[in-house]
mmCIF file of C-alpha atoms and ligand atoms in Angstrom:
data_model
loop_
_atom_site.group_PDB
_atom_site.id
_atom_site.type_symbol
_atom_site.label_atom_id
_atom_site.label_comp_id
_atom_site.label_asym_id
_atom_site.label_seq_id
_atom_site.Cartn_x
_atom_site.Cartn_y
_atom_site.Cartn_z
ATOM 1 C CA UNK A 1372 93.509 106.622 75.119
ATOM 2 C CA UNK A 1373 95.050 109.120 78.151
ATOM 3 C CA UNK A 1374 97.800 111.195 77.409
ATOM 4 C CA UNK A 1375 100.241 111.930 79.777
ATOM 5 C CA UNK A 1376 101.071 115.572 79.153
ATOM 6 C CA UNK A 1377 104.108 115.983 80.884
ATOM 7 C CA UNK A 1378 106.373 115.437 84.567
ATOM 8 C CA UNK A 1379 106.951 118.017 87.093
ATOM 9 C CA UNK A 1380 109.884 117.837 89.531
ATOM 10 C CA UNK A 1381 109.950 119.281 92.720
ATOM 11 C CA UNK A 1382 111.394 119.196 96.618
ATOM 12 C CA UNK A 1383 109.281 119.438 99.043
ATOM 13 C CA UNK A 1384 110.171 121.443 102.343
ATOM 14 C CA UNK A 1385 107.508 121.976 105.261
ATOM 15 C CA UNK A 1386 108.856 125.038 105.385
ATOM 16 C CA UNK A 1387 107.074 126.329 102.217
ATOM 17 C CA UNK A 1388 103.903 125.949 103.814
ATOM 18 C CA UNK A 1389 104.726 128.023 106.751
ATOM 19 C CA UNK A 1390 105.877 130.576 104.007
ATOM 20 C CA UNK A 1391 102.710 130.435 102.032
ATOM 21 C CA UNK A 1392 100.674 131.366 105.021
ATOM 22 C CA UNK A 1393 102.571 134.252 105.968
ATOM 23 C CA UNK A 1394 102.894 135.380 102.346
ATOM 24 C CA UNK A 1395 106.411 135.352 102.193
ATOM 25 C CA UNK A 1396 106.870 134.796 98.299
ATOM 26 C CA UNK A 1397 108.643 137.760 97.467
ATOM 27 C CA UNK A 1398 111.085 137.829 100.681
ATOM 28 C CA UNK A 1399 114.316 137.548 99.860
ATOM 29 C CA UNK A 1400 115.191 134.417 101.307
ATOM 30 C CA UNK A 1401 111.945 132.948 99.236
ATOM 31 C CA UNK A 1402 112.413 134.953 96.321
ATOM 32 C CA UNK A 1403 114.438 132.827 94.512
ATOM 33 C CA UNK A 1404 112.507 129.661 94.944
ATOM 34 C CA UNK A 1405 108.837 130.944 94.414
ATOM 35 C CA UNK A 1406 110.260 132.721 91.322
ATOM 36 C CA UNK A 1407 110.806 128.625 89.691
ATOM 37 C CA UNK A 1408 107.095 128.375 89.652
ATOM 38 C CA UNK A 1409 105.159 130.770 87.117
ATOM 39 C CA UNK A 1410 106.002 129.094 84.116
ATOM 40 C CA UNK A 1411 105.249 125.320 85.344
ATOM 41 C CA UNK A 1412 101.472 127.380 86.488
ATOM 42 C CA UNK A 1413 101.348 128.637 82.742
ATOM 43 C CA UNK A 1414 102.032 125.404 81.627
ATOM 44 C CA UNK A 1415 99.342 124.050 83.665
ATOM 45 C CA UNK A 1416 96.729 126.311 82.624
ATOM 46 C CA UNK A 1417 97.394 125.665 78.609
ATOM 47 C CA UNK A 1418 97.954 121.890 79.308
ATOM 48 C CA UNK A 1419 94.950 121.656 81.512
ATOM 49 C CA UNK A 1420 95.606 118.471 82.777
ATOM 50 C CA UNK A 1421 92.317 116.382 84.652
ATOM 51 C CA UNK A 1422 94.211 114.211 86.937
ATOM 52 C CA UNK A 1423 97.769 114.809 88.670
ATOM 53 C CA UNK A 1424 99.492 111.394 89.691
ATOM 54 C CA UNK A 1425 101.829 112.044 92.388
ATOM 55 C CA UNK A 1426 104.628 110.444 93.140
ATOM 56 C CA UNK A 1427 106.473 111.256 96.733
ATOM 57 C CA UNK A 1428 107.612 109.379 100.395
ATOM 58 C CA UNK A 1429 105.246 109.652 102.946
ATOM 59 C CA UNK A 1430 107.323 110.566 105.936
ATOM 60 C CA UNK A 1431 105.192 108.927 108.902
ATOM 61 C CA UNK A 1432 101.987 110.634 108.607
ATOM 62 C CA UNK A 1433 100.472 107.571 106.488
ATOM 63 C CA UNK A 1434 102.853 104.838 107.306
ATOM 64 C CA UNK A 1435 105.265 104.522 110.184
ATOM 65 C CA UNK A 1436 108.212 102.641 110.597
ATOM 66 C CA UNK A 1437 105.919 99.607 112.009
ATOM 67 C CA UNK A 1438 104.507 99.254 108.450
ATOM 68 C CA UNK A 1439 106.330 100.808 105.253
ATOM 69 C CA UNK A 1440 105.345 99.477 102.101
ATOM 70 C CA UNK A 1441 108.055 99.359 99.438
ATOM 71 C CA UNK A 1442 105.326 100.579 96.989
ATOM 72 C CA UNK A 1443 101.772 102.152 98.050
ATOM 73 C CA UNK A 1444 98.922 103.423 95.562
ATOM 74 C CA UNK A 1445 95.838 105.061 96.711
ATOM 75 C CA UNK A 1446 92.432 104.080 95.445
ATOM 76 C CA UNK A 1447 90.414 106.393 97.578
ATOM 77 C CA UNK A 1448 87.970 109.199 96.122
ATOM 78 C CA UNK A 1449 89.186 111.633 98.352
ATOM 79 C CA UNK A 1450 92.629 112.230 100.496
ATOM 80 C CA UNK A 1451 93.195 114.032 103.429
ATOM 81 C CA UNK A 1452 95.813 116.723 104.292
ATOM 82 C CA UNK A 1453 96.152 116.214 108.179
ATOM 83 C CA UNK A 1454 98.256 118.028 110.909
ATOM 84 C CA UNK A 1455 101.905 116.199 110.742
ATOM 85 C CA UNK A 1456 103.017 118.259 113.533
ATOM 86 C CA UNK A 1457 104.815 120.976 111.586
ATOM 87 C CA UNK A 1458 102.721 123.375 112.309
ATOM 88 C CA UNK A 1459 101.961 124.235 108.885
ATOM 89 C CA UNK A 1460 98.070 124.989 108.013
ATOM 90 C CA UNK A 1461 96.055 121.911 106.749
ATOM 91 C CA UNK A 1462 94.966 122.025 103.070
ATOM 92 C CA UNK A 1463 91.247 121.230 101.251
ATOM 93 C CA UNK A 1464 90.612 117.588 100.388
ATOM 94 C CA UNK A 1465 92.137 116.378 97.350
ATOM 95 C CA UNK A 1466 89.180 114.195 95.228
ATOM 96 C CA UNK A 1467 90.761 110.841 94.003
ATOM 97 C CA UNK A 1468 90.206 109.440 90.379
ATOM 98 C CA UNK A 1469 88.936 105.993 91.386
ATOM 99 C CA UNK A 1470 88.773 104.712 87.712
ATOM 100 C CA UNK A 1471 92.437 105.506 87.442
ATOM 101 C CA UNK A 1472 93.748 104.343 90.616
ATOM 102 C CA UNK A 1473 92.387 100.842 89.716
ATOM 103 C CA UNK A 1474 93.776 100.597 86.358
ATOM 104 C CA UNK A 1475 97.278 101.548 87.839
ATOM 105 C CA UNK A 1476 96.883 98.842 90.385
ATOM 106 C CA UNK A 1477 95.826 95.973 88.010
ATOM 107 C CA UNK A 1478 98.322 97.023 85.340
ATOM 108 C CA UNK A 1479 101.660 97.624 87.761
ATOM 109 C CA UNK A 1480 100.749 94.106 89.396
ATOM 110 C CA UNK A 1481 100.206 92.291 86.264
ATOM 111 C CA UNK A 1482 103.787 94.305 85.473
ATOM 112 C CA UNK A 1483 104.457 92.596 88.721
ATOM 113 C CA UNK A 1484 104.987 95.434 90.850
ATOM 114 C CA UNK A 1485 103.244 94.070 94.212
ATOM 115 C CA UNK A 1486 101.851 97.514 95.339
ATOM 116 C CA UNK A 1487 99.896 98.134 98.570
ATOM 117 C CA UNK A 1488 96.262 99.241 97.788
ATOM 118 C CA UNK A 1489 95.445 102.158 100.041
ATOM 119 C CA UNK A 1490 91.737 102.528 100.160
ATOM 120 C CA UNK A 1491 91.922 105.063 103.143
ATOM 121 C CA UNK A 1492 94.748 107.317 102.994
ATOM 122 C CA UNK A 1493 96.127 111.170 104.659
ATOM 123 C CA UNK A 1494 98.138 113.198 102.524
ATOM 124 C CA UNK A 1495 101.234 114.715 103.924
ATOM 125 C CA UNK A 1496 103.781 117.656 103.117
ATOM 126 C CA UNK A 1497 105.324 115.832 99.796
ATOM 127 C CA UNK A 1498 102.174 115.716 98.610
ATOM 128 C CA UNK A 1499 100.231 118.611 99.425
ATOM 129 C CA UNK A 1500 102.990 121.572 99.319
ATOM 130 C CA UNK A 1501 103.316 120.639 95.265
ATOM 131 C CA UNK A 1502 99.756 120.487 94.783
ATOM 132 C CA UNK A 1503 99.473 124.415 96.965
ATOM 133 C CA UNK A 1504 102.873 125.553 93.942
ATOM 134 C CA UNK A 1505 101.248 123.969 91.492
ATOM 135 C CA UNK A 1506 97.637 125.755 92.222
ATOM 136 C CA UNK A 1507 97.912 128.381 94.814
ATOM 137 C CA UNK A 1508 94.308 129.211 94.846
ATOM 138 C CA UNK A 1509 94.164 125.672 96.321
ATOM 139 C CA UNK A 1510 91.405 125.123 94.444
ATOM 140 C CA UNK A 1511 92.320 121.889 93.311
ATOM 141 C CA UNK A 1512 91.773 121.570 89.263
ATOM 142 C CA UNK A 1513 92.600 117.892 88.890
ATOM 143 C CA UNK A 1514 92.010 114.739 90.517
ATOM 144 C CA UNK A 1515 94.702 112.742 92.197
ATOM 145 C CA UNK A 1516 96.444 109.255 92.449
ATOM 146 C CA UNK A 1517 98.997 109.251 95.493
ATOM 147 C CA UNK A 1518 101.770 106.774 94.913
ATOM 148 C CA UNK A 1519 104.012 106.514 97.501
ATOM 149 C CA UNK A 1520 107.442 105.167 97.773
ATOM 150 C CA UNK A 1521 109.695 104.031 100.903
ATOM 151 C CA UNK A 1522 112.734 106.463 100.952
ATOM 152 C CA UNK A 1523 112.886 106.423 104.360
ATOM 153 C CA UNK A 1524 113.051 103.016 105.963
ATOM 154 C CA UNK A 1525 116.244 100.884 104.521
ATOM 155 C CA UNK A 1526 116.447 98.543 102.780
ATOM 156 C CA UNK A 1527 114.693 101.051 99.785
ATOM 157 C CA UNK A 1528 114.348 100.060 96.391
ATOM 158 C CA UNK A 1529 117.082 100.470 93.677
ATOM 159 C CA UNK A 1530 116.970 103.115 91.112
ATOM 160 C CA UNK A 1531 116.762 100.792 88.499
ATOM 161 C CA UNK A 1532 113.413 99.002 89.782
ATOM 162 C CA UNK A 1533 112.073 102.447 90.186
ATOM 163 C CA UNK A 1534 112.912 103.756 87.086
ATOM 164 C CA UNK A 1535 111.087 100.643 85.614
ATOM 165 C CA UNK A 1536 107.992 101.308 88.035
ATOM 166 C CA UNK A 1537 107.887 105.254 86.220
ATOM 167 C CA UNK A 1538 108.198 103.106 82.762
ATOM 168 C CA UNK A 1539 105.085 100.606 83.819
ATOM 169 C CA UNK A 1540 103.157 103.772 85.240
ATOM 170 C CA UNK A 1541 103.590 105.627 81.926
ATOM 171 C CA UNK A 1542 102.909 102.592 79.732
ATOM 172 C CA UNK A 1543 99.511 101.773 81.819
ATOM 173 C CA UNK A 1544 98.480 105.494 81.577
ATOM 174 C CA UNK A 1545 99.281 105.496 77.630
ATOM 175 C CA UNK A 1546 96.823 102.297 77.301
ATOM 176 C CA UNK A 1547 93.930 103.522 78.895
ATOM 177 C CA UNK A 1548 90.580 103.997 77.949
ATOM 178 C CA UNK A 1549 89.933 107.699 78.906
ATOM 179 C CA UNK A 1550 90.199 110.343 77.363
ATOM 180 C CA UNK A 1551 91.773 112.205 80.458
ATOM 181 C CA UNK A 1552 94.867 114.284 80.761
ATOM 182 C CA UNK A 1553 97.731 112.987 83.063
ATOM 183 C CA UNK A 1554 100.015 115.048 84.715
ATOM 184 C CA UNK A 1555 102.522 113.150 86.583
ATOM 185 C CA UNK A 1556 104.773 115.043 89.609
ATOM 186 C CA UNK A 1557 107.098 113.469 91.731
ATOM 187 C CA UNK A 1558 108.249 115.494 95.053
ATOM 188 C CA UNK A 1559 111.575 115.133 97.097
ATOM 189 C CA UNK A 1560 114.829 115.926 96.962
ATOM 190 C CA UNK A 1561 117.179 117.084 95.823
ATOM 191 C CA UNK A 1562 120.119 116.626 98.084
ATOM 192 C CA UNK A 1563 119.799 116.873 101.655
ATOM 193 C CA UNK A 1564 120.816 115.328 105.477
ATOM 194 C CA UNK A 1565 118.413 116.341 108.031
ATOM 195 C CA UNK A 1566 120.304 114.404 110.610
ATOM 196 C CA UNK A 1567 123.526 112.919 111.827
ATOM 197 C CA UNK A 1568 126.764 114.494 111.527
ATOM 198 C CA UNK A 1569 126.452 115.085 107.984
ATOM 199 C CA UNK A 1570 122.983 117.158 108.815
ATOM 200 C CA UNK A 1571 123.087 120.597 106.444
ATOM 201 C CA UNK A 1572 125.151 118.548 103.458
ATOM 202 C CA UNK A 1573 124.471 119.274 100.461
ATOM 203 C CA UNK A 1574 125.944 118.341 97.008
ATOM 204 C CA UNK A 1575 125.509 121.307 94.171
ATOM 205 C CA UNK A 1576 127.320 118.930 91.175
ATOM 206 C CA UNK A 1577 125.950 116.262 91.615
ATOM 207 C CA UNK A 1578 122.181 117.493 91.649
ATOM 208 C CA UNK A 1579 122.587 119.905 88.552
ATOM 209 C CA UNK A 1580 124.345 116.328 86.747
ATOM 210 C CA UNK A 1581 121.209 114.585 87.571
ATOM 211 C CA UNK A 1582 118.693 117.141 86.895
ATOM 212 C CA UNK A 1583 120.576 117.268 83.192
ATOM 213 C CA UNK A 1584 121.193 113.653 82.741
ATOM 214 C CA UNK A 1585 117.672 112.628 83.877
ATOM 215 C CA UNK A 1586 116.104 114.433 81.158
ATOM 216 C CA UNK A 1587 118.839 113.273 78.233
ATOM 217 C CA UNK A 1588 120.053 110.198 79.605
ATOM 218 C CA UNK A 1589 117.504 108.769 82.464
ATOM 219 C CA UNK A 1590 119.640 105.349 83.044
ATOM 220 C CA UNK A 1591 122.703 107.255 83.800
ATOM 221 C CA UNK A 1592 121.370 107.311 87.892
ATOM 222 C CA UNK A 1593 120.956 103.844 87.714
ATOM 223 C CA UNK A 1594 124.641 103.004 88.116
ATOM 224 C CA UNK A 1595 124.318 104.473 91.642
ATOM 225 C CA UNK A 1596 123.452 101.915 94.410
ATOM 226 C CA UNK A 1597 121.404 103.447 97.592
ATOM 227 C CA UNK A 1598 124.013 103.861 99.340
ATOM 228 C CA UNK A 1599 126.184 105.401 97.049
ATOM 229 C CA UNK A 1600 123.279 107.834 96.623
ATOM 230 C CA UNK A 1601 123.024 108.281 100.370
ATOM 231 C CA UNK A 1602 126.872 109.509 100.418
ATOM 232 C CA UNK A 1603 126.615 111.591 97.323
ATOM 233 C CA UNK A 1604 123.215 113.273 98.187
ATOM 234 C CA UNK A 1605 122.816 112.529 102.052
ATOM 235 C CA UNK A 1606 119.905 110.526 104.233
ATOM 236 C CA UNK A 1607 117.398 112.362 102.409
ATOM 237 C CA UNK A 1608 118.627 113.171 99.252
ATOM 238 C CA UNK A 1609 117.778 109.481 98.469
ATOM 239 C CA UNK A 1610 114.314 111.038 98.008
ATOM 240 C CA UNK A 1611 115.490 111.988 94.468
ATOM 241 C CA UNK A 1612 114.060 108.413 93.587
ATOM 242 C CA UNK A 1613 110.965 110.031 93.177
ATOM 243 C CA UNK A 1614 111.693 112.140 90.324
ATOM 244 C CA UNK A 1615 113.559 109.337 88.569
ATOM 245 C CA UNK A 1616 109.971 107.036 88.416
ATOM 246 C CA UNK A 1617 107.801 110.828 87.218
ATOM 247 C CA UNK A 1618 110.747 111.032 84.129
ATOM 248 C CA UNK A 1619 110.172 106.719 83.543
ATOM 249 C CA UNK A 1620 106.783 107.420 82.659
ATOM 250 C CA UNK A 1621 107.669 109.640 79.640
ATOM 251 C CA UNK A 1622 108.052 107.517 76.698
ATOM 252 C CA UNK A 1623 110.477 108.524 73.930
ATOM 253 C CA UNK A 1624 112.366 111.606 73.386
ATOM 254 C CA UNK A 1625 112.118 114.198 76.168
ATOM 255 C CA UNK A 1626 112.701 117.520 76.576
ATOM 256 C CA UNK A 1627 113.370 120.103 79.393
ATOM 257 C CA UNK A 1628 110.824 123.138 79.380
ATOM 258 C CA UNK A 1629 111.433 124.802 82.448
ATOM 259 C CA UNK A 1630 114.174 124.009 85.586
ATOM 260 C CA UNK A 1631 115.190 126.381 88.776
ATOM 261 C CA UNK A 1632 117.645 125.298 91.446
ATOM 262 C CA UNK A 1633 118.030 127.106 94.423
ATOM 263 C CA UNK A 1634 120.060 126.287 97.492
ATOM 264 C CA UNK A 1635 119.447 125.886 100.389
ATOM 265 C CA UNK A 1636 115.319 125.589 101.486
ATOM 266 C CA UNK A 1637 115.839 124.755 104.790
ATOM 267 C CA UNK A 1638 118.242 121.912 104.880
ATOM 268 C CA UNK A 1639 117.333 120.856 101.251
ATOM 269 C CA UNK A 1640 118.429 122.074 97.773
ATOM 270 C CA UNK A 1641 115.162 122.934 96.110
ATOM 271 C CA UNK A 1642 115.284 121.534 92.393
ATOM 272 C CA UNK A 1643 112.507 121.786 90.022
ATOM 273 C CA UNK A 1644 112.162 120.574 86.385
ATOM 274 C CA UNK A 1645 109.130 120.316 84.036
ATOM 275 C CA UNK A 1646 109.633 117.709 81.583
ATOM 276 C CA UNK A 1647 107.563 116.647 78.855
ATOM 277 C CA UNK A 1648 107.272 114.293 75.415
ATOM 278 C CA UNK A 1649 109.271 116.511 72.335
HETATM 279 C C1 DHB B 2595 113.102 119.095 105.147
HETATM 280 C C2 DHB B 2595 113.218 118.401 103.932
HETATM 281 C C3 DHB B 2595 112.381 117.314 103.665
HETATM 282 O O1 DHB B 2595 112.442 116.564 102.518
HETATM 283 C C4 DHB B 2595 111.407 116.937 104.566
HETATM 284 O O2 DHB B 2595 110.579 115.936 104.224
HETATM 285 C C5 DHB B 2595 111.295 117.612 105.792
HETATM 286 C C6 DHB B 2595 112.141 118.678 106.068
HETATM 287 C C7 DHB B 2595 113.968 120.283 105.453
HETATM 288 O O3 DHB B 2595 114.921 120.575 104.719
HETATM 289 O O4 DHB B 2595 113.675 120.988 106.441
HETATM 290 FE FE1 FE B 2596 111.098 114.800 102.548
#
């Protein structure tokens, strides 16, 4: 059967790409954040996962406004990183894992999750900016299963039917026939307003309380509605719903390995966790 071998956590920030291009890693201002990532890379490299399953919002690249599924899955062998006007450089194709893709899709809807099959599908920032701190040599070593979730058009799901999409995700990855290596990431987060009066907010306590609790005590977010998120994180911070479905899909007892939080990343706190089965 697959293993999943851990969960990354991680904001993502078009601003990081700008900063990998000019090689700004040991600036000051990016010091602090680049310095999160070498131990989730060593991790990587002894873990050696074969297929990354990411969870993040697409943020109009993929889907507009016109057309925002609640819950998307790719099942393409191979995803594009296209120009989303942020002027940040494009990345190499990411290769899909097919066989995967279409055991998540008949195993969430039989869990009666009604995802939207994606067999064509662009890759933006949430996506791609993990993959380029995950493997800087952007020589991707793992093949990929985008899952995206609306955080950006209300009404959004709750926390609690995301946290039980992360459960069905890990329990369909635990049950199948491969032999393959799972790594699952979810991007986003943590708080942030890009807009509105409350633009710039951001809320220290409350994201190092659910970067704790959502390793020892997952269900503890759940007893936040989306809109109580919205005022407690901002707009965007809502985004943090992807990092409560990559901890669902570890089963059991969990542990924290590595975390960094760093504020601010443009408008955003950066958070990052790596999380895996004790
Ligand atoms: C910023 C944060 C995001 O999550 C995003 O998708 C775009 C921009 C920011 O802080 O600049
Ligand atoms: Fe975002």
């Amino acid at each position: 059967m697959a293993k999943i071998v851990g969960s990354i956590t991680m904001t993502h920030v078009p601003s990081i790409g700008s900063a990998i291009a000019k090689g700004l890693q040991q600036d000051p201002y990016w010091k602090p954040f680049f310095d999160g990532f070498p131990p989730v890379r060593d991790w990587l490299k002894e873990v050696k996962p074969d297929i990354a399953v990411m969870i993040y919002n697409d943020h109009g690249l993929n889907f507009f406004l016109d057309k925002m599924p609640t819950f998307a899955i790719g099942a393409a062998p191979e995803y594009l990183s296209l120009d989303e006007g942020w002027g940040i450089p494009t990345m190499p194709p990411f290769k899909g894992d097919l066989d995967l893709s279409w055991h998540l899709i008949e195993s969430l809807i039989a869990d009666e999750f009604d995802m939207t099959t994606c067999q064509e599908m662009a890759v933006d920032h949430a996506f791609t900016l993990p993959m380029a701190l995950l493997w800087p040599e952007q020589k991707w070593p793992v093949r990929t299963v985008p899952v995206c979730i609306n955080t950006v058009q209300f009404p959004l799901p709750t926390v609690k039917r995301c946290y039980s999409l992360g459960q069905s995700i890990g329990k369909a990855i635990e049950a199948w026939d491969s032999d393959a290596r799972v790594v699952i990431i979810g991007t986003g987060g943590l708080s942030h307003q890009l807009d509105g009066k409350r633009a710039g907010f951001i809320n220290k306590e409350f994201d190092l309380m659910f970067m704790e609790k959502l390793v020892s005590d997952p269900l503890w977010i759940t007893r936040y509605s989306i809109e109580d998120l919205v005022e407690l994180t901002g707009t965007q911070g809502v985004e943090l719903l992807n990092w409560v479905i990559a901890r669902g899909a570890l089963q059991g007892e969990v542990l924290k390995l590595h975390s960094n939080y760093h504020i601010p990343i443009s408008n955003t706190a950066a958070g990052l966790m790596l999380m895996a089965g004790a």
